[in-house]
Short mmCIF file of C-alpha atoms and ligand atoms in Angstrom, two decimals:
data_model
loop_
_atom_site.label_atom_id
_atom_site.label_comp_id
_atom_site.label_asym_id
_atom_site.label_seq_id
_atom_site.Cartn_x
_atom_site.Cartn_y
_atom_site.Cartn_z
CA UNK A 1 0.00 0.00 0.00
CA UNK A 2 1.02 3.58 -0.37
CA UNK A 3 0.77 5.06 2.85
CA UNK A 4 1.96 8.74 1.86
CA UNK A 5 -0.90 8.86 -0.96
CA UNK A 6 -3.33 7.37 1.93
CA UNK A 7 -2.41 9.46 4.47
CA UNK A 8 -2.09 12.83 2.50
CA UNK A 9 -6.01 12.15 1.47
CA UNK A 10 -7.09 10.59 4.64
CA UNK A 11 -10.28 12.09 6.75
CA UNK A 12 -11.97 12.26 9.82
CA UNK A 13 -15.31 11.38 8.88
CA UNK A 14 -17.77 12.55 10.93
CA UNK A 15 -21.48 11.73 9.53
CA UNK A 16 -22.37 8.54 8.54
CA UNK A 17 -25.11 6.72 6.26
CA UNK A 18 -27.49 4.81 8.00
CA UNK A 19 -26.89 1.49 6.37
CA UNK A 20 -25.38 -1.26 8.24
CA UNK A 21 -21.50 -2.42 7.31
CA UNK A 22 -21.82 -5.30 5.14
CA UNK A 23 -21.82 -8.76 6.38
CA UNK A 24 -18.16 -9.99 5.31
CA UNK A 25 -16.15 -6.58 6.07
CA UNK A 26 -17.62 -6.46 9.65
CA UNK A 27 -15.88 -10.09 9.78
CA UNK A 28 -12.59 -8.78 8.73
CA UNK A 29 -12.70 -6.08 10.71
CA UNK A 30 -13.33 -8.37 13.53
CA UNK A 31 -10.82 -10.67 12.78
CA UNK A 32 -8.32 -7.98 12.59
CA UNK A 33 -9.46 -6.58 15.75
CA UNK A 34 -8.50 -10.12 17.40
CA UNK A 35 -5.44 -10.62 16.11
CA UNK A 36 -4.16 -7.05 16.90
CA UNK A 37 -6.09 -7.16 20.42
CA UNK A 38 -3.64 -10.23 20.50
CA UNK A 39 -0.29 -8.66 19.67
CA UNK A 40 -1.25 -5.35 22.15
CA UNK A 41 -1.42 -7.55 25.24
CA UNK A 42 -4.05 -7.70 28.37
CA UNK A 43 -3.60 -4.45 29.95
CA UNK A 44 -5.71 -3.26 26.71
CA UNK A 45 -9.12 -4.02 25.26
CA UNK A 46 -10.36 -3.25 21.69
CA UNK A 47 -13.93 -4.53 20.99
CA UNK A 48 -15.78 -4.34 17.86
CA UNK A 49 -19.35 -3.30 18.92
CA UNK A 50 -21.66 -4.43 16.06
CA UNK A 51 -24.77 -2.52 17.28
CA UNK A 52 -23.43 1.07 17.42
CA UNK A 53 -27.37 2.20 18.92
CA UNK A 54 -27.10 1.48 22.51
CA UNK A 55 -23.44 2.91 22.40
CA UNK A 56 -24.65 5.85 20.78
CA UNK A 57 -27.22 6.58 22.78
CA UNK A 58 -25.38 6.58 26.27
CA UNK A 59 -22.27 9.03 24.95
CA UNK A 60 -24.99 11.17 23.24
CA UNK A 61 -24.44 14.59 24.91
CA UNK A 62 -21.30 13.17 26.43
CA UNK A 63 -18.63 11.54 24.30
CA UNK A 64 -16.11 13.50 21.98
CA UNK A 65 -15.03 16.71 21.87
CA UNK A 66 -17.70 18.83 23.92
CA UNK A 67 -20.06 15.89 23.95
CA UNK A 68 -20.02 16.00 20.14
CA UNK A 69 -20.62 12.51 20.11
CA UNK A 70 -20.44 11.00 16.80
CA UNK A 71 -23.16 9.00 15.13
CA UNK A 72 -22.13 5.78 13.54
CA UNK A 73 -23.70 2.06 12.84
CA UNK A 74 -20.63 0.45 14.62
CA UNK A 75 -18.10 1.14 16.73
CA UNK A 76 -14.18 0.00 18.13
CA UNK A 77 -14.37 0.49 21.53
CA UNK A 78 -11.08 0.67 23.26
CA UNK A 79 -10.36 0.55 26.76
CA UNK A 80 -7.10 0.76 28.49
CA UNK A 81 -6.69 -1.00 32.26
CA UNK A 82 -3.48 0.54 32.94
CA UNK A 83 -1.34 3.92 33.58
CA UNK A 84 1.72 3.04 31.92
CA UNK A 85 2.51 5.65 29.27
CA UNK A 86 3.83 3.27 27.20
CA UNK A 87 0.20 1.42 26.67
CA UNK A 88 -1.25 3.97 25.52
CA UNK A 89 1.31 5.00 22.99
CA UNK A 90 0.56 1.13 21.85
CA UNK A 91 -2.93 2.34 21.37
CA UNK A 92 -2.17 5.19 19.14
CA UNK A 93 0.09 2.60 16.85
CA UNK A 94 -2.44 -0.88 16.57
CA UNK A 95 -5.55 1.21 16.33
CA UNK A 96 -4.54 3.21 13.55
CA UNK A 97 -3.78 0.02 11.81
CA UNK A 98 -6.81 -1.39 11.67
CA UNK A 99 -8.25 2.21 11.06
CA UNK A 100 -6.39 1.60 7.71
CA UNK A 101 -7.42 -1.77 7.23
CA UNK A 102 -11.42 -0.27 8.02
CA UNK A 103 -10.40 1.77 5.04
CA UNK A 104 -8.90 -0.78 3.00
CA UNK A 105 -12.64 -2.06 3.51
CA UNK A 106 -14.39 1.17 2.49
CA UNK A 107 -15.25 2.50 5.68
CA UNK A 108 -14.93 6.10 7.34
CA UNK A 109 -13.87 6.70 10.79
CA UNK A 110 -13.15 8.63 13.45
CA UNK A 111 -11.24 9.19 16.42
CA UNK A 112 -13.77 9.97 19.53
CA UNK A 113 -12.24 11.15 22.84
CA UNK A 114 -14.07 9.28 25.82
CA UNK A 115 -11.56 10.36 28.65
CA UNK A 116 -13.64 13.46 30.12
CA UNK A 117 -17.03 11.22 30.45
CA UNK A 118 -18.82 11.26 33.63
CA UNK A 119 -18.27 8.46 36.31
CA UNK A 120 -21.20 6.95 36.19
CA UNK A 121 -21.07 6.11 31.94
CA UNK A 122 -17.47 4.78 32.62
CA UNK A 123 -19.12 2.84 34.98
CA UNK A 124 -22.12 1.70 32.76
CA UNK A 125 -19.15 0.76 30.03
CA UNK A 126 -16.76 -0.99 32.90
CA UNK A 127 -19.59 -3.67 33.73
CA UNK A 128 -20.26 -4.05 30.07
CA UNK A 129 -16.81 -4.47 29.24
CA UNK A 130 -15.16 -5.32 31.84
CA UNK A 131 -12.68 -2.49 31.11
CA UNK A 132 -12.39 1.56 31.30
CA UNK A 133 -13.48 3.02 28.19
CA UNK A 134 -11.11 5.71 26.79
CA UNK A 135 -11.87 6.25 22.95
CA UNK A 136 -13.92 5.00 20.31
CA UNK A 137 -13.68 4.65 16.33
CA UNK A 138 -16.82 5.66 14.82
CA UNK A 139 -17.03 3.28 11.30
CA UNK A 140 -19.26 3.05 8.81
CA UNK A 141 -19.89 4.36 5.12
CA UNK A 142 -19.45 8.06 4.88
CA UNK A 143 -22.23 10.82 4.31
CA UNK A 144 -19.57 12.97 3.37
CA UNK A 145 -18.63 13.70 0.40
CA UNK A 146 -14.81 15.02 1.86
CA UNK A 147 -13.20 11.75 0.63
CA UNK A 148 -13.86 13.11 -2.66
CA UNK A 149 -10.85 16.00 -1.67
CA UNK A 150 -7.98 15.04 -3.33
CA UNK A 151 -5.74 16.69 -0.28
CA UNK A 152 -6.71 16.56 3.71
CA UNK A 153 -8.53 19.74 4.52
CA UNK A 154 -7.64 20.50 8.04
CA UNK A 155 -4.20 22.24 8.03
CA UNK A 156 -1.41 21.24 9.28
CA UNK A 157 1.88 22.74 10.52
CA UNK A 158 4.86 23.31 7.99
CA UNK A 159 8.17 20.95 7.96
CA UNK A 160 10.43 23.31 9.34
CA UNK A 161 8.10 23.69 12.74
CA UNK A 162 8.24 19.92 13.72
CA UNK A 163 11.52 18.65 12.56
CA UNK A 164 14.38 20.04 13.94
CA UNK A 165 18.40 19.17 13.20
CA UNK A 166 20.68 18.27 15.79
CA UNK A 167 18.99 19.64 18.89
CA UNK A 168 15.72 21.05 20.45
CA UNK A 169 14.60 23.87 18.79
CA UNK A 170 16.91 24.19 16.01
CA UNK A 171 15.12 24.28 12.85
CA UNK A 172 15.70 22.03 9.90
CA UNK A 173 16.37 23.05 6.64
CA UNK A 174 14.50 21.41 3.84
CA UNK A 175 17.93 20.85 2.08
CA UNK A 176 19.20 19.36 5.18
CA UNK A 177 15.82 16.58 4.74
CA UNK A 178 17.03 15.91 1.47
CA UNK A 179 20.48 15.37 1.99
CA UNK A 180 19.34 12.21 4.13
CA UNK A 181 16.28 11.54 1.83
CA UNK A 182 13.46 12.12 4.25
CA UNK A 183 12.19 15.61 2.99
CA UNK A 184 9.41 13.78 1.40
CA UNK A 185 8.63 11.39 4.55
CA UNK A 186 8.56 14.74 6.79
CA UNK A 187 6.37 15.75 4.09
CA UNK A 188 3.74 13.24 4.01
CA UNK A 189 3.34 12.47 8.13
CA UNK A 190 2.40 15.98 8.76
CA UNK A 191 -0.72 14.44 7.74
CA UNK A 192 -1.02 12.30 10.61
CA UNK A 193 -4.17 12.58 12.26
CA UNK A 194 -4.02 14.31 16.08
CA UNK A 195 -6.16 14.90 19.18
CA UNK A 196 -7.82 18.53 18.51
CA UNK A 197 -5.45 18.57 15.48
CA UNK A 198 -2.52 19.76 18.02
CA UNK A 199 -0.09 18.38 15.96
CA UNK A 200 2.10 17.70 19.18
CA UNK A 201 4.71 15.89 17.62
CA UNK A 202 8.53 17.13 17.28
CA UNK A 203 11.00 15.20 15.48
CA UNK A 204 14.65 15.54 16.25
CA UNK A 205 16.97 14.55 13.15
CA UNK A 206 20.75 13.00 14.65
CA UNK A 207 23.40 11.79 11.90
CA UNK A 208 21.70 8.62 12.72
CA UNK A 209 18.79 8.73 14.33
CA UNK A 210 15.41 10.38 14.56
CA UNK A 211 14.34 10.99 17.70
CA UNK A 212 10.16 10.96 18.38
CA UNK A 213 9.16 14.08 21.10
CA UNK A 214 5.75 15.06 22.19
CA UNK A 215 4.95 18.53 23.54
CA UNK A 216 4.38 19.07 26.99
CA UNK A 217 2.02 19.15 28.61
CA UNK A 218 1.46 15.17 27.45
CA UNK A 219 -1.58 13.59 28.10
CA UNK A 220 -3.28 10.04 27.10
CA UNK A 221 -4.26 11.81 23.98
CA UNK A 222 -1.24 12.98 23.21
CA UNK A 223 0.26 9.81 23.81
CA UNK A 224 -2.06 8.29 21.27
CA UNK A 225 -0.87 11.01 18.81
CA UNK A 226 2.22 9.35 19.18
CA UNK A 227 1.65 5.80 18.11
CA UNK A 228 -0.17 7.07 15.26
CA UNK A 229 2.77 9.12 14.30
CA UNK A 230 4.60 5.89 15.18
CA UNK A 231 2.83 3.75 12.39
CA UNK A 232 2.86 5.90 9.71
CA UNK A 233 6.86 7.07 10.02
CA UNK A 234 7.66 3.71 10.17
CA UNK A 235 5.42 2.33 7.39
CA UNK A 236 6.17 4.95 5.17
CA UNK A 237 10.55 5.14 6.19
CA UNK A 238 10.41 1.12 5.40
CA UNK A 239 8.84 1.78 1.60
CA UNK A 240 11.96 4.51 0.88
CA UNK A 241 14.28 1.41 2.05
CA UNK A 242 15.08 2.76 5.47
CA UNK A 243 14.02 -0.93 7.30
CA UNK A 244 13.82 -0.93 11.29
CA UNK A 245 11.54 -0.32 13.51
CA UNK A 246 10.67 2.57 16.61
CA UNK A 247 12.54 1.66 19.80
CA UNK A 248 9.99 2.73 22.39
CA UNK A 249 11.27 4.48 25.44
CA UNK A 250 9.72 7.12 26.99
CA UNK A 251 11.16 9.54 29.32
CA UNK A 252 9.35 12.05 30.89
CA UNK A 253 12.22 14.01 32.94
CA UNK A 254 11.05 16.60 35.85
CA UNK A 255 13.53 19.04 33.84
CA UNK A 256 12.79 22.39 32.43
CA UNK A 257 12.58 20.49 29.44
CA UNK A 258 9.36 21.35 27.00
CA UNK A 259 8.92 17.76 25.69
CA UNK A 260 9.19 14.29 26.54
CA UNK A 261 11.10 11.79 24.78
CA UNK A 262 9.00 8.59 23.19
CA UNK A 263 11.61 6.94 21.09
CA UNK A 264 14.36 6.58 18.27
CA UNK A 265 14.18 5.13 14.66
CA UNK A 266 18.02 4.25 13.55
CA UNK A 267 18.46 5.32 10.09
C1 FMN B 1 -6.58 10.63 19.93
C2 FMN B 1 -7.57 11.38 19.08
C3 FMN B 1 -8.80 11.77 19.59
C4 FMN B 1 -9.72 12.43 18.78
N1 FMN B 1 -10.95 12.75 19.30
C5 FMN B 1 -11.89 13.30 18.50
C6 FMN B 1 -13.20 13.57 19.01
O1 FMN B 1 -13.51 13.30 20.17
N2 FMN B 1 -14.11 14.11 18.17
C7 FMN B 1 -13.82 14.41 16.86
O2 FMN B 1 -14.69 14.90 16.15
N3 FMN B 1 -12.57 14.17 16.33
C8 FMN B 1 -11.62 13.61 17.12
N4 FMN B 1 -10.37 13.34 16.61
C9 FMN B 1 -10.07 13.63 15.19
C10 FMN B 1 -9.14 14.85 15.03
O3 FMN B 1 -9.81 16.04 15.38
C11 FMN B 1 -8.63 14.90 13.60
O4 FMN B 1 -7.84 13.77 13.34
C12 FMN B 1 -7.80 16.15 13.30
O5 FMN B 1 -8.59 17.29 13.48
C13 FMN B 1 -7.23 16.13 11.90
O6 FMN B 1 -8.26 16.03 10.93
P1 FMN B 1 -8.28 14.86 9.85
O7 FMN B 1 -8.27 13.57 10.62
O8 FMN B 1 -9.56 15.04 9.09
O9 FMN B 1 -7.05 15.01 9.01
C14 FMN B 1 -9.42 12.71 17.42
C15 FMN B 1 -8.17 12.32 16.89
C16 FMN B 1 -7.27 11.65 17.70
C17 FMN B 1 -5.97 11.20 17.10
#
């Protein structure tokens, strides 16, 4: 697949038609879903919930950004049963895979915030699911007619602000990118999609390294901005010929520092 062209044109989609997923792409999708809740490990949960109306109906009001709750025919739920930063950067990376494969299956989704709900709907979800619901994927067939775009719509911040050469703050040269062939990889993950659109992501480009940085302050959305940023980087530095993959390790220092560290990709 060619993630740049994918990831340049993909979209939030936020209204859906009414019609149920068919039959055999609800069975991937599930499928998928098990083998990648599989690979993540126990501490989280992703479950495909079929019958989106009950779901709807309790986050109506409440779920998503101002209780914007999105209205879809199904659903990922995903729930995380831990604190450790490192899960939920996990998140951020498996989810957005199957996001592609959803797409792969001509669906729309759509990242939905669940983290600011009330008690008493985590609680609802916890019995259901026997885990604490943090976000959602709203899936279906889009209403929209956005896909038809040829280029994302929601901007995005230039080159020169994320990446910088050497050392915090420094700013990158395109030139600089292209000496080390990556002007075009820079180009393309801008596209990434991000919590609010924050864009919290900072690269720092070493003679052999890149170094993956978050903005502070960092939060479990954030995070997940991360391991989406994560995936594509590495899907799209493995198609130039760059192979490898992220070494995770997160450091959030007590320093005056204005980011924290998530990991390295040797290059
Ligand atoms: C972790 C995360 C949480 C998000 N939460 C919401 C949400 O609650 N409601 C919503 O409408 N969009 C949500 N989004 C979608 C972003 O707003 C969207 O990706 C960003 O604005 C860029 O737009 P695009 O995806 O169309 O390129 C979320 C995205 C991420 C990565």
């Amino acid at each position: 697949m060619l993630f740049s062209k994918f990831l340049e044109q993909r979209k939030s989609i936020r209204e859906y038609k009414e019609k149920q997923v068919e039959r055999n792409a609800l069975i991937a999708l599930e499928n998928y879903t098990i083998k990648i809740n599989e690979k993540i490990g126990p501490d989280v949960k992703l479950v495909l919930i079929e019958d989106g109306k009950e779901f709807y109906g309790k986050l109506k009001g409440k779920g998503g950004y101002a209780g914007v709750m999105i209205k879809s025919p199904h659903y990922l739920g995903i729930m995380i049963n831990s604190e450790n930063n490192d899960k939920v950067v996990d998140i951020g990376y498996h989810v957005e895979d199957i996001i592609t494969k959803a797409s792969e299956l001509g669906l729309g989704s759509c990242w939905i915030d669940l983290n600011n709900v009330s008690d008493d709907i985590k609680d609802y979800f916890r019995a259901e699911f026997n885990g604490t619901l943090n976000f959602a994927i709203s899936l279906g067939y889009s209403n929209e007619n956005k896909h038809l775009e040829p280029i994302s719509t929601s901007s995005r911040l230039a080159i020169e602000d994320i990446v910088y050469l050497d050392k915090w703050d420094n700013k990158i040269k395109i030139e600089d990118l292209e000496k080390v062939g990556l002007d075009k990889l820079f180009y393309y993950v801008r596209y990434a999609p991000s919590s609010l659109n924050r864009q919290p992501w900072r690269f720092i480009l070493k003679k052999d390294r890149v170094i993956l940085t978050l903005l502070k302050p960092y939060s479990k959305e954030t995070l997940v901005d991360a391991g989406i940023m994560m995936y594509y980087f590495e899907k799209m530095i493995n198609n130039i010929g760059f192979k490898g993959v992220w070494n995770k390790h997160i450091i959030v220092d007590s320093s005056q520092n204005d980011y924290i560290t998530i990991g390295e990709f040797k290059i």
